[in-house]
Structure formats: C-alpha cells, structure tokens
C-alpha cells in the first residue's frame, strides 16, 4: 500500500491541477468574452439547434486574436475574436464558421473535458513511474525519455478527441443540411488562417491531427454513411 502512495498522490495532484486550471480558464472566459450576436449567422445556428432538437445554441466570443474555437469544461462554446475577424473579412464563410461551432459542440456532447481530466491525472502517474524506473537504468536521459513518452501519449489521446469531434460535426452538419463541404474547405485554408507553425513538429507530438488526415477522415466517414444509406 505504501508503495502505491506516491502514485496515488500524483493522481490526486493531477485532479487538483485540472480543477485549478479549469477554474482559471472559466475566470478568463467570464471576464473576456461576450455573447455572439450576428444576424447573418443566426439562421445557421438555428439550423444546428433544430438538428439537435434544442431551442438555441448559445455561442460566445472570446476576445483574443488567435484563430480558434473552444469548448469550455462547463459546456459553453466559444469562437475567438480572431476567428470572427476572418469571418467578417470574408475569409471564412458562415457555413465554415458553423462547422467550427459544430466541432466544439462535439467536444461538449462527447464529454471530452471530463475525459481529459482523467487522462491528465493518469499521465502524471505514468510519468512518475517511468521517471523512477528509467532513472535507475538511464540516470541522465531517463527523465527526458519519460517526459517524451507521456507527451506522445497525451498527443495521441488529444488527436483521438479531435477526430471524434470532427465526426460528430460531420454528422450534425449533414443533418442540418449543410453537408461536410464547409468542414473540408475550412481545413484547406486553416493552416494559413492560424499561421500554423506545427508543420515542423513530429506528428506523434501534435495535439491536433495533421490537416490532411482530418480531411481524409471526414471524406471517409461521408462515403461510409452514403454507402450505408444505399
């Protein structure tokens, strides 16, 4: 029992850190966001709401410049002001922005925030075990290898969540009558919009899958669903 105590403490530490970061994020979002009000977008959001059989889909604008979407741990969906600027400038269509909102709704519906909390706690425990074991046999680079392994695991789990949210968004966009084309066209321009610097990062350390893999998965899902209908 005493041998397991350090691991148990690390798991509890992971939970505590997750709750602290969640509280900190909620505070930032509350103090630096506003409800999205855009008459041009409202009909698109209404179609998503109808497809989900809910009265409305509240979306908030997070007042930061990076182009991104966010599903908060409390279930709220955010689009950054940077994304809204691209939309207002005509670089992103209403359908494409709607697909981003559908993706973030996927994170909420699939419980990814709760799952990431569990994953984060487990990764802390795994890192501690690996650092202890590898540190005995490889004193100098053991901790570095332990961090690399846990970082790769975290990236893999994050990529899984992104693929799942993409699939949810595809199904929702099809049900709402938009189809998957807005997702695909947005992904084709996403790296340029976000000025993605991750192209030099190994794929197994990226928190988001490579763009071309996400497009391929969306197209494969649509083809599979089309065949199932016939």
Tab-separated table of C-alpha atoms in Angstrom:
chain	number	residue	atom	x	y	z
A	1	UNK	CA	0.000	0.000	0.000
A	2	UNK	CA	2.781	2.407	0.926
A	3	UNK	CA	4.488	1.735	-2.409
A	4	UNK	CA	1.359	2.884	-4.228
A	5	UNK	CA	1.018	6.026	-2.116
A	6	UNK	CA	3.273	8.247	-4.295
A	7	UNK	CA	1.317	7.257	-7.412
A	8	UNK	CA	-1.989	7.875	-5.644
A	9	UNK	CA	-0.784	11.288	-4.526
A	10	UNK	CA	0.201	12.135	-8.099
A	11	UNK	CA	-3.253	11.163	-9.346
A	12	UNK	CA	-4.828	13.399	-6.714
A	13	UNK	CA	-2.392	16.160	-7.660
A	14	UNK	CA	-3.467	15.770	-11.284
A	15	UNK	CA	-7.128	16.161	-10.341
A	16	UNK	CA	-6.329	19.234	-8.233
A	17	UNK	CA	-4.282	20.849	-11.015
A	18	UNK	CA	-7.012	20.146	-13.551
A	19	UNK	CA	-9.664	21.759	-11.351
A	20	UNK	CA	-7.407	24.763	-10.757
A	21	UNK	CA	-6.739	25.238	-14.485
A	22	UNK	CA	-10.475	24.838	-15.171
A	23	UNK	CA	-11.289	27.491	-12.579
A	24	UNK	CA	-8.612	29.795	-14.030
A	25	UNK	CA	-9.910	29.301	-17.595
A	26	UNK	CA	-13.503	29.949	-16.509
A	27	UNK	CA	-12.396	33.172	-14.844
A	28	UNK	CA	-10.601	34.316	-18.004
A	29	UNK	CA	-13.553	33.433	-20.214
A	30	UNK	CA	-16.068	35.169	-17.961
A	31	UNK	CA	-14.007	38.334	-17.871
A	32	UNK	CA	-13.062	38.445	-21.536
A	33	UNK	CA	-15.983	37.194	-23.608
A	34	UNK	CA	-19.390	38.243	-24.866
A	35	UNK	CA	-22.429	36.501	-26.299
A	36	UNK	CA	-22.247	36.124	-30.078
A	37	UNK	CA	-24.824	38.322	-31.770
A	38	UNK	CA	-24.719	38.218	-35.558
A	39	UNK	CA	-27.909	38.400	-37.590
A	40	UNK	CA	-26.235	36.738	-40.579
A	41	UNK	CA	-25.122	33.748	-38.510
A	42	UNK	CA	-28.364	33.275	-36.568
A	43	UNK	CA	-30.145	31.232	-39.292
A	44	UNK	CA	-27.163	28.870	-39.443
A	45	UNK	CA	-27.141	28.389	-35.685
A	46	UNK	CA	-30.913	27.880	-35.768
A	47	UNK	CA	-30.415	25.014	-38.218
A	48	UNK	CA	-27.872	23.392	-35.907
A	49	UNK	CA	-30.278	23.832	-32.993
A	50	UNK	CA	-33.118	22.249	-34.986
A	51	UNK	CA	-30.883	19.299	-35.907
A	52	UNK	CA	-30.047	18.810	-32.221
A	53	UNK	CA	-33.683	19.378	-31.242
A	54	UNK	CA	-32.865	22.211	-28.831
A	55	UNK	CA	-34.295	25.723	-28.705
A	56	UNK	CA	-30.988	27.532	-29.243
A	57	UNK	CA	-27.220	27.140	-29.273
A	58	UNK	CA	-25.522	29.847	-27.217
A	59	UNK	CA	-22.136	30.787	-28.630
A	60	UNK	CA	-19.703	33.204	-27.029
A	61	UNK	CA	-16.861	35.257	-28.482
A	62	UNK	CA	-13.555	35.037	-26.607
A	63	UNK	CA	-11.754	38.355	-27.045
A	64	UNK	CA	-8.344	37.089	-28.135
A	65	UNK	CA	-6.630	37.293	-31.515
A	66	UNK	CA	-5.586	33.687	-32.288
A	67	UNK	CA	-7.945	31.926	-34.697
A	68	UNK	CA	-9.530	29.139	-32.691
A	69	UNK	CA	-12.652	27.556	-31.245
A	70	UNK	CA	-13.052	26.345	-27.698
A	71	UNK	CA	-15.332	24.013	-25.754
A	72	UNK	CA	-15.102	25.055	-22.117
A	73	UNK	CA	-15.254	22.428	-19.358
A	74	UNK	CA	-18.611	23.881	-18.247
A	75	UNK	CA	-20.139	23.111	-21.664
A	76	UNK	CA	-20.037	26.580	-23.204
A	77	UNK	CA	-18.856	27.031	-26.789
A	78	UNK	CA	-16.544	29.877	-27.775
A	79	UNK	CA	-15.230	31.326	-31.024
A	80	UNK	CA	-12.273	33.669	-30.745
A	81	UNK	CA	-12.427	37.277	-31.885
A	82	UNK	CA	-9.608	36.423	-34.299
A	83	UNK	CA	-11.899	33.884	-35.985
A	84	UNK	CA	-14.736	36.425	-36.100
A	85	UNK	CA	-12.410	38.932	-37.795
A	86	UNK	CA	-11.663	36.394	-40.535
A	87	UNK	CA	-15.399	35.776	-40.907
A	88	UNK	CA	-16.250	39.487	-41.115
A	89	UNK	CA	-13.457	39.978	-43.663
A	90	UNK	CA	-14.969	37.254	-45.870
A	91	UNK	CA	-12.039	34.869	-45.427
A	92	UNK	CA	-14.310	32.391	-43.628
A	93	UNK	CA	-17.864	31.704	-44.811
A	94	UNK	CA	-20.876	31.418	-42.456
A	95	UNK	CA	-21.069	27.694	-43.262
A	96	UNK	CA	-17.393	27.214	-42.401
A	97	UNK	CA	-17.744	29.050	-39.103
A	98	UNK	CA	-20.837	26.950	-38.376
A	99	UNK	CA	-18.741	23.809	-38.881
A	100	UNK	CA	-16.306	25.055	-36.210
A	101	UNK	CA	-19.188	25.526	-33.783
A	102	UNK	CA	-20.450	22.027	-34.653
A	103	UNK	CA	-16.977	20.658	-33.898
A	104	UNK	CA	-16.879	22.336	-30.474
A	105	UNK	CA	-20.378	21.032	-29.757
A	106	UNK	CA	-18.925	17.597	-30.468
A	107	UNK	CA	-16.343	18.056	-27.715
A	108	UNK	CA	-19.139	19.003	-25.311
A	109	UNK	CA	-21.510	16.188	-26.330
A	110	UNK	CA	-18.768	13.535	-26.154
A	111	UNK	CA	-17.557	14.610	-22.721
A	112	UNK	CA	-14.001	15.271	-23.801
A	113	UNK	CA	-13.287	17.758	-20.997
A	114	UNK	CA	-14.091	15.184	-18.319
A	115	UNK	CA	-12.121	12.528	-20.168
A	116	UNK	CA	-9.099	14.799	-20.469
A	117	UNK	CA	-9.166	15.353	-16.711
A	118	UNK	CA	-8.865	11.581	-16.170
A	119	UNK	CA	-6.231	11.294	-18.893
A	120	UNK	CA	-4.206	14.139	-17.395
A	121	UNK	CA	-4.197	12.518	-13.956
A	122	UNK	CA	-3.171	9.155	-15.389
A	123	UNK	CA	-0.385	10.723	-17.408
A	124	UNK	CA	1.046	12.345	-14.278
A	125	UNK	CA	1.149	8.970	-12.556
A	126	UNK	CA	2.672	7.286	-15.609
A	127	UNK	CA	5.340	9.980	-15.890
A	128	UNK	CA	6.322	9.468	-12.247
A	129	UNK	CA	6.592	5.706	-12.642
A	130	UNK	CA	8.618	5.968	-15.835
A	131	UNK	CA	10.944	8.583	-14.370
A	132	UNK	CA	11.569	6.346	-11.358
A	133	UNK	CA	12.163	3.169	-13.377
A	134	UNK	CA	14.098	4.692	-16.260
A	135	UNK	CA	16.039	6.932	-13.902
A	136	UNK	CA	17.549	3.857	-12.274
A	137	UNK	CA	18.787	2.347	-15.522
A	138	UNK	CA	19.440	5.502	-17.549
A	139	UNK	CA	20.251	8.166	-14.936
A	140	UNK	CA	20.782	11.159	-17.185
A	141	UNK	CA	18.322	10.749	-20.041
A	142	UNK	CA	15.739	8.569	-18.266
A	143	UNK	CA	13.580	11.516	-17.109
A	144	UNK	CA	13.761	13.048	-20.606
A	145	UNK	CA	12.564	9.769	-22.167
A	146	UNK	CA	9.752	9.554	-19.585
A	147	UNK	CA	8.576	13.048	-20.489
A	148	UNK	CA	8.779	12.236	-24.205
A	149	UNK	CA	6.683	9.073	-23.796
A	150	UNK	CA	3.975	10.808	-21.773
A	151	UNK	CA	3.925	13.753	-24.198
A	152	UNK	CA	3.421	11.343	-27.095
A	153	UNK	CA	0.610	9.603	-25.206
A	154	UNK	CA	-1.069	12.932	-24.423
A	155	UNK	CA	-0.851	13.927	-28.097
A	156	UNK	CA	-2.366	10.625	-29.212
A	157	UNK	CA	-5.300	10.988	-26.817
A	158	UNK	CA	-5.849	14.601	-27.881
A	159	UNK	CA	-5.800	13.625	-31.564
A	160	UNK	CA	-8.388	10.912	-30.852
A	161	UNK	CA	-10.687	13.545	-29.352
A	162	UNK	CA	-10.251	15.789	-32.395
A	163	UNK	CA	-11.166	13.007	-34.819
A	164	UNK	CA	-14.237	12.168	-32.733
A	165	UNK	CA	-15.348	15.821	-32.620
A	166	UNK	CA	-14.833	16.084	-36.392
A	167	UNK	CA	-17.033	13.018	-36.903
A	168	UNK	CA	-19.749	14.443	-34.652
A	169	UNK	CA	-19.576	17.750	-36.539
A	170	UNK	CA	-19.874	15.961	-39.900
A	171	UNK	CA	-22.993	14.099	-38.783
A	172	UNK	CA	-24.515	17.276	-37.368
A	173	UNK	CA	-23.697	19.356	-40.452
A	174	UNK	CA	-25.270	16.698	-42.690
A	175	UNK	CA	-28.392	16.533	-40.532
A	176	UNK	CA	-28.661	20.337	-40.584
A	177	UNK	CA	-28.477	20.318	-44.387
A	178	UNK	CA	-25.016	21.836	-44.796
A	179	UNK	CA	-23.101	18.687	-45.688
A	180	UNK	CA	-19.417	18.202	-44.933
A	181	UNK	CA	-18.062	20.525	-47.629
A	182	UNK	CA	-17.755	23.531	-45.236
A	183	UNK	CA	-15.557	21.430	-42.953
A	184	UNK	CA	-13.320	20.388	-45.817
A	185	UNK	CA	-12.999	23.865	-47.358
A	186	UNK	CA	-12.179	25.343	-43.962
A	187	UNK	CA	-9.475	22.753	-43.313
A	188	UNK	CA	-7.912	23.541	-46.686
A	189	UNK	CA	-7.400	27.133	-45.555
A	190	UNK	CA	-6.959	26.534	-41.803
A	191	UNK	CA	-3.159	26.380	-41.696
A	192	UNK	CA	-2.953	29.736	-43.454
A	193	UNK	CA	-5.614	31.246	-41.183
A	194	UNK	CA	-3.924	30.075	-37.997
A	195	UNK	CA	-0.367	30.564	-39.319
A	196	UNK	CA	0.264	27.031	-38.105
A	197	UNK	CA	3.846	26.517	-37.005
A	198	UNK	CA	3.286	22.866	-36.153
A	199	UNK	CA	4.402	21.597	-39.536
A	200	UNK	CA	7.932	21.089	-38.187
A	201	UNK	CA	6.692	19.204	-35.107
A	202	UNK	CA	6.646	15.394	-35.339
A	203	UNK	CA	3.085	14.189	-35.980
A	204	UNK	CA	3.135	11.967	-32.893
A	205	UNK	CA	3.739	15.022	-30.673
A	206	UNK	CA	0.994	17.199	-32.184
A	207	UNK	CA	-2.123	17.764	-30.076
A	208	UNK	CA	-4.203	18.070	-33.273
A	209	UNK	CA	-4.005	15.644	-36.207
A	210	UNK	CA	-2.445	16.787	-39.449
A	211	UNK	CA	-4.941	18.687	-41.594
A	212	UNK	CA	-4.796	16.240	-44.489
A	213	UNK	CA	-5.599	13.338	-42.144
A	214	UNK	CA	-8.628	15.159	-40.785
A	215	UNK	CA	-9.902	15.855	-44.292
A	216	UNK	CA	-9.373	12.221	-45.281
A	217	UNK	CA	-11.284	11.026	-42.192
A	218	UNK	CA	-14.216	13.350	-42.923
A	219	UNK	CA	-14.413	12.182	-46.529
A	220	UNK	CA	-14.149	8.524	-45.463
A	221	UNK	CA	-16.984	8.951	-42.955
A	222	UNK	CA	-19.216	10.601	-45.530
A	223	UNK	CA	-18.538	7.811	-48.028
A	224	UNK	CA	-19.230	5.135	-45.410
A	225	UNK	CA	-22.503	6.768	-44.385
A	226	UNK	CA	-23.569	7.208	-48.021
A	227	UNK	CA	-22.993	3.507	-48.704
A	228	UNK	CA	-24.949	2.571	-45.566
A	229	UNK	CA	-27.956	4.551	-46.804
A	230	UNK	CA	-27.956	2.571	-50.025
